[in-house]
PDB file of C-alpha atoms in Angstrom:
ATOM      1  CA  UNK A  16     124.742 159.216 142.117  1.00 48.00           C
ATOM      2  CA  UNK A  17     128.143 157.303 142.608  1.00 53.00           C
ATOM      3  CA  UNK A  18     128.236 155.674 146.633  1.00 57.00           C
ATOM      4  CA  UNK A  19     130.994 156.927 148.735  1.00 62.00           C
ATOM      5  CA  UNK A  20     133.778 154.455 150.440  1.00 62.00           C
ATOM      6  CA  UNK A  21     132.006 154.227 153.584  1.00 71.00           C
ATOM      7  CA  UNK A  22     129.350 151.850 151.921  1.00 67.00           C
ATOM      8  CA  UNK A  23     131.557 148.989 150.475  1.00 64.00           C
ATOM      9  CA  UNK A  24     132.963 149.439 153.780  1.00 68.00           C
ATOM     10  CA  UNK A  25     129.744 148.771 156.039  1.00 71.00           C
ATOM     11  CA  UNK A  26     128.692 146.014 153.276  1.00 65.00           C
ATOM     12  CA  UNK A  27     132.181 144.369 153.502  1.00 62.00           C
ATOM     13  CA  UNK A  28     131.797 144.491 157.384  1.00 67.00           C
ATOM     14  CA  UNK A  29     128.646 143.175 157.315  1.00 67.00           C
ATOM     15  CA  UNK A  30     129.244 139.750 155.519  1.00 63.00           C
ATOM     16  CA  UNK A  31     128.297 141.421 152.274  1.00 60.00           C
ATOM     17  CA  UNK A  32     127.300 138.460 149.877  1.00 64.00           C
ATOM     18  CA  UNK A  33     126.310 138.369 146.242  1.00 62.00           C
ATOM     19  CA  UNK A  34     127.226 135.979 143.596  1.00 60.00           C
ATOM     20  CA  UNK A  35     130.043 136.995 141.637  1.00 59.00           C
ATOM     21  CA  UNK A  36     132.434 138.241 144.517  1.00 62.00           C
ATOM     22  CA  UNK A  37     134.182 135.559 147.015  1.00 63.00           C
ATOM     23  CA  UNK A  38     135.817 136.341 149.606  1.00 64.00           C
ATOM     24  CA  UNK A  39     138.970 134.996 150.922  1.00 63.00           C
ATOM     25  CA  UNK A  40     140.823 135.063 154.282  1.00 63.00           C
ATOM     26  CA  UNK A  41     140.276 135.056 157.272  1.00 66.00           C
ATOM     27  CA  UNK A  42     137.530 136.623 158.888  1.00 67.00           C
ATOM     28  CA  UNK A  43     137.271 139.143 161.620  1.00 67.00           C
ATOM     29  CA  UNK A  44     141.161 139.572 161.261  1.00 64.00           C
ATOM     30  CA  UNK A  45     142.273 140.099 157.156  1.00 65.00           C
ATOM     31  CA  UNK A  46     139.000 139.304 155.058  1.00 61.00           C
ATOM     32  CA  UNK A  47     139.008 140.387 150.974  1.00 63.00           C
ATOM     33  CA  UNK A  48     136.966 139.977 148.221  1.00 59.00           C
ATOM     34  CA  UNK A  49     137.546 139.718 144.215  1.00 58.00           C
ATOM     35  CA  UNK A  50     134.605 139.806 141.778  1.00 53.00           C
ATOM     36  CA  UNK A  51     134.791 140.483 137.716  1.00 47.00           C
ATOM     37  CA  UNK A  52     130.956 141.015 137.817  1.00 47.00           C
ATOM     38  CA  UNK A  53     131.621 144.353 137.092  1.00 48.00           C
ATOM     39  CA  UNK A  54     133.483 143.747 134.097  1.00 47.00           C
ATOM     40  CA  UNK A  55     130.554 141.518 132.286  1.00 50.00           C
ATOM     41  CA  UNK A  56     130.749 142.727 128.361  1.00 54.00           C
ATOM     42  CA  UNK A  57     126.924 143.438 129.184  1.00 55.00           C
ATOM     43  CA  UNK A  58     127.371 145.843 131.436  1.00 58.00           C
ATOM     44  CA  UNK A  59     130.625 147.935 131.746  1.00 68.00           C
ATOM     45  CA  UNK A  60     131.978 150.518 129.323  1.00 76.00           C
ATOM     46  CA  UNK A  61     134.389 149.591 126.513  1.00 79.00           C
ATOM     47  CA  UNK A  62     137.674 151.029 126.438  1.00 82.00           C
ATOM     48  CA  UNK A  63     137.237 152.711 123.501  1.00 86.00           C
ATOM     49  CA  UNK A  64     133.745 154.558 124.855  1.00 82.00           C
ATOM     50  CA  UNK A  65     136.480 155.188 127.800  1.00 82.00           C
ATOM     51  CA  UNK A  66     138.916 156.853 125.766  1.00 85.00           C
ATOM     52  CA  UNK A  67     136.906 159.155 124.028  1.00 87.00           C
ATOM     53  CA  UNK A  68     135.212 160.324 126.925  1.00 85.00           C
ATOM     54  CA  UNK A  69     138.108 160.974 128.271  1.00 86.00           C
ATOM     55  CA  UNK A  70     139.588 162.790 125.231  1.00 90.00           C
ATOM     56  CA  UNK A  71     136.925 165.016 124.727  1.00 91.00           C
ATOM     57  CA  UNK A  72     136.508 166.358 128.402  1.00 90.00           C
ATOM     58  CA  UNK A  73     140.152 167.193 128.476  1.00 92.00           C
ATOM     59  CA  UNK A  74     140.211 168.578 125.306  1.00 94.00           C
ATOM     60  CA  UNK A  75     136.797 170.849 126.084  1.00 95.00           C
ATOM     61  CA  UNK A  76     138.586 171.506 129.133  1.00 94.00           C
ATOM     62  CA  UNK A  77     141.881 173.095 127.201  1.00 95.00           C
ATOM     63  CA  UNK A  78     139.620 174.842 125.415  1.00 96.00           C
ATOM     64  CA  UNK A  79     138.218 176.593 127.688  1.00 96.00           C
ATOM     65  CA  UNK A  80     141.340 177.226 129.867  1.00 96.00           C
ATOM     66  CA  UNK A  81     142.702 178.994 126.507  1.00 96.00           C
ATOM     67  CA  UNK A  82     139.574 181.236 126.506  1.00 96.00           C
ATOM     68  CA  UNK A  83     140.580 181.681 130.623  1.00 96.00           C
ATOM     69  CA  UNK A  84     143.683 182.653 129.340  1.00 96.00           C
ATOM     70  CA  UNK A  85     142.722 185.154 126.840  1.00 96.00           C
ATOM     71  CA  UNK A  86     140.142 187.335 129.536  1.00 95.00           C
ATOM     72  CA  UNK A  87     142.537 186.888 131.990  1.00 96.00           C
ATOM     73  CA  UNK A  88     146.013 188.088 130.045  1.00 96.00           C
ATOM     74  CA  UNK A  89     143.191 190.987 129.210  1.00 95.00           C
ATOM     75  CA  UNK A  90     141.869 190.269 125.811  1.00 94.00           C
ATOM     76  CA  UNK A  91     138.516 189.539 124.664  1.00 93.00           C
ATOM     77  CA  UNK A  92     138.129 185.977 123.529  1.00 94.00           C
ATOM     78  CA  UNK A  93     137.449 185.064 119.841  1.00 90.00           C
ATOM     79  CA  UNK A  94     137.066 182.043 118.091  1.00 92.00           C
ATOM     80  CA  UNK A  95     136.042 181.198 114.902  1.00 93.00           C
ATOM     81  CA  UNK A  96     132.150 181.045 114.927  1.00 90.00           C
ATOM     82  CA  UNK A  97     132.388 176.888 114.335  1.00 94.00           C
ATOM     83  CA  UNK A  98     133.672 176.687 117.889  1.00 95.00           C
ATOM     84  CA  UNK A  99     132.411 180.131 119.600  1.00 94.00           C
ATOM     85  CA  UNK A 100     129.777 179.993 122.363  1.00 95.00           C
ATOM     86  CA  UNK A 101     127.118 177.734 120.659  1.00 95.00           C
ATOM     87  CA  UNK A 102     129.887 175.037 119.831  1.00 96.00           C
ATOM     88  CA  UNK A 103     130.564 175.461 123.641  1.00 96.00           C
ATOM     89  CA  UNK A 104     126.287 175.446 123.958  1.00 96.00           C
ATOM     90  CA  UNK A 105     126.001 172.477 122.834  1.00 95.00           C
ATOM     91  CA  UNK A 106     129.097 171.023 124.764  1.00 94.00           C
ATOM     92  CA  UNK A 107     127.510 171.107 127.608  1.00 94.00           C
ATOM     93  CA  UNK A 108     124.825 169.989 126.834  1.00 93.00           C
ATOM     94  CA  UNK A 109     125.565 166.615 125.306  1.00 90.00           C
ATOM     95  CA  UNK A 110     127.996 166.536 129.161  1.00 90.00           C
ATOM     96  CA  UNK A 111     125.582 167.455 131.118  1.00 89.00           C
ATOM     97  CA  UNK A 112     121.925 165.752 129.479  1.00 89.00           C
ATOM     98  CA  UNK A 113     120.953 161.691 129.094  1.00 85.00           C
ATOM     99  CA  UNK A 114     120.275 160.430 125.966  1.00 84.00           C
ATOM    100  CA  UNK A 115     117.015 158.155 125.296  1.00 85.00           C
ATOM    101  CA  UNK A 116     119.265 154.878 124.601  1.00 83.00           C
ATOM    102  CA  UNK A 117     122.276 155.461 126.969  1.00 82.00           C
ATOM    103  CA  UNK A 118     122.874 153.209 129.250  1.00 81.00           C
ATOM    104  CA  UNK A 119     123.607 154.112 132.855  1.00 80.00           C
ATOM    105  CA  UNK A 120     127.414 153.373 132.779  1.00 80.00           C
ATOM    106  CA  UNK A 121     127.177 156.284 130.641  1.00 82.00           C
ATOM    107  CA  UNK A 122     125.078 158.706 132.424  1.00 83.00           C
ATOM    108  CA  UNK A 123     126.817 157.888 135.690  1.00 82.00           C
ATOM    109  CA  UNK A 124     130.664 158.293 133.924  1.00 83.00           C
ATOM    110  CA  UNK A 125     129.264 161.945 132.967  1.00 84.00           C
ATOM    111  CA  UNK A 126     127.848 162.467 136.253  1.00 85.00           C
ATOM    112  CA  UNK A 127     130.986 161.728 137.863  1.00 84.00           C
ATOM    113  CA  UNK A 128     133.240 163.906 135.086  1.00 84.00           C
ATOM    114  CA  UNK A 129     131.110 166.603 135.264  1.00 85.00           C
ATOM    115  CA  UNK A 130     130.833 166.813 139.087  1.00 84.00           C
ATOM    116  CA  UNK A 131     135.171 166.250 139.808  1.00 84.00           C
ATOM    117  CA  UNK A 132     136.702 167.780 137.019  1.00 86.00           C
ATOM    118  CA  UNK A 133     134.876 171.170 137.011  1.00 89.00           C
ATOM    119  CA  UNK A 134     133.856 171.153 133.624  1.00 92.00           C
ATOM    120  CA  UNK A 135     130.110 172.622 133.589  1.00 93.00           C
ATOM    121  CA  UNK A 136     131.478 175.695 135.242  1.00 94.00           C
ATOM    122  CA  UNK A 137     134.132 176.245 133.040  1.00 95.00           C
ATOM    123  CA  UNK A 138     131.727 175.543 130.027  1.00 95.00           C
ATOM    124  CA  UNK A 139     129.955 178.005 130.779  1.00 95.00           C
ATOM    125  CA  UNK A 140     131.982 180.987 131.826  1.00 96.00           C
ATOM    126  CA  UNK A 141     133.842 180.245 128.112  1.00 96.00           C
ATOM    127  CA  UNK A 142     130.243 180.285 126.860  1.00 95.00           C
ATOM    128  CA  UNK A 143     129.308 183.929 128.538  1.00 95.00           C
ATOM    129  CA  UNK A 144     133.095 185.137 127.369  1.00 95.00           C
ATOM    130  CA  UNK A 145     132.683 184.703 124.186  1.00 95.00           C
ATOM    131  CA  UNK A 146     128.667 185.449 123.727  1.00 93.00           C
ATOM    132  CA  UNK A 147     129.762 188.640 125.350  1.00 92.00           C
ATOM    133  CA  UNK A 148     133.049 189.345 122.825  1.00 89.00           C
ATOM    134  CA  UNK A 149     130.745 188.362 119.827  1.00 82.00           C
ATOM    135  CA  UNK A 150     128.678 191.231 120.616  1.00 74.00           C
TER     136      UNK A 150
END
């Protein structure tokens, strides 16, 4: 679960000490910290992983928006079978369920994206709409 900004402020205000963080400035007046520990190749996500996830989420968001637009225009949404409600069910599962080999960084990224994008609700609503229109 991501931490809010007050945690960082609290740690830094109480002389946070970490071997990969270097402080600079004048304590009590103007202090800053620098570090690159989060960018370790072993611990961080690659650019390809970040971009792939971002593009997937954006594509699914646009896809669900199209279905929502059809509904709001008074039409029953329809999609080719390979992109119907089962496709959306699979996408929802992939974006909300951790995998055995998934790193903590992947889990945190997925959870943050799903929480802030509203995509989970959009996927469920689009899946329900496509299932209803298929009956």
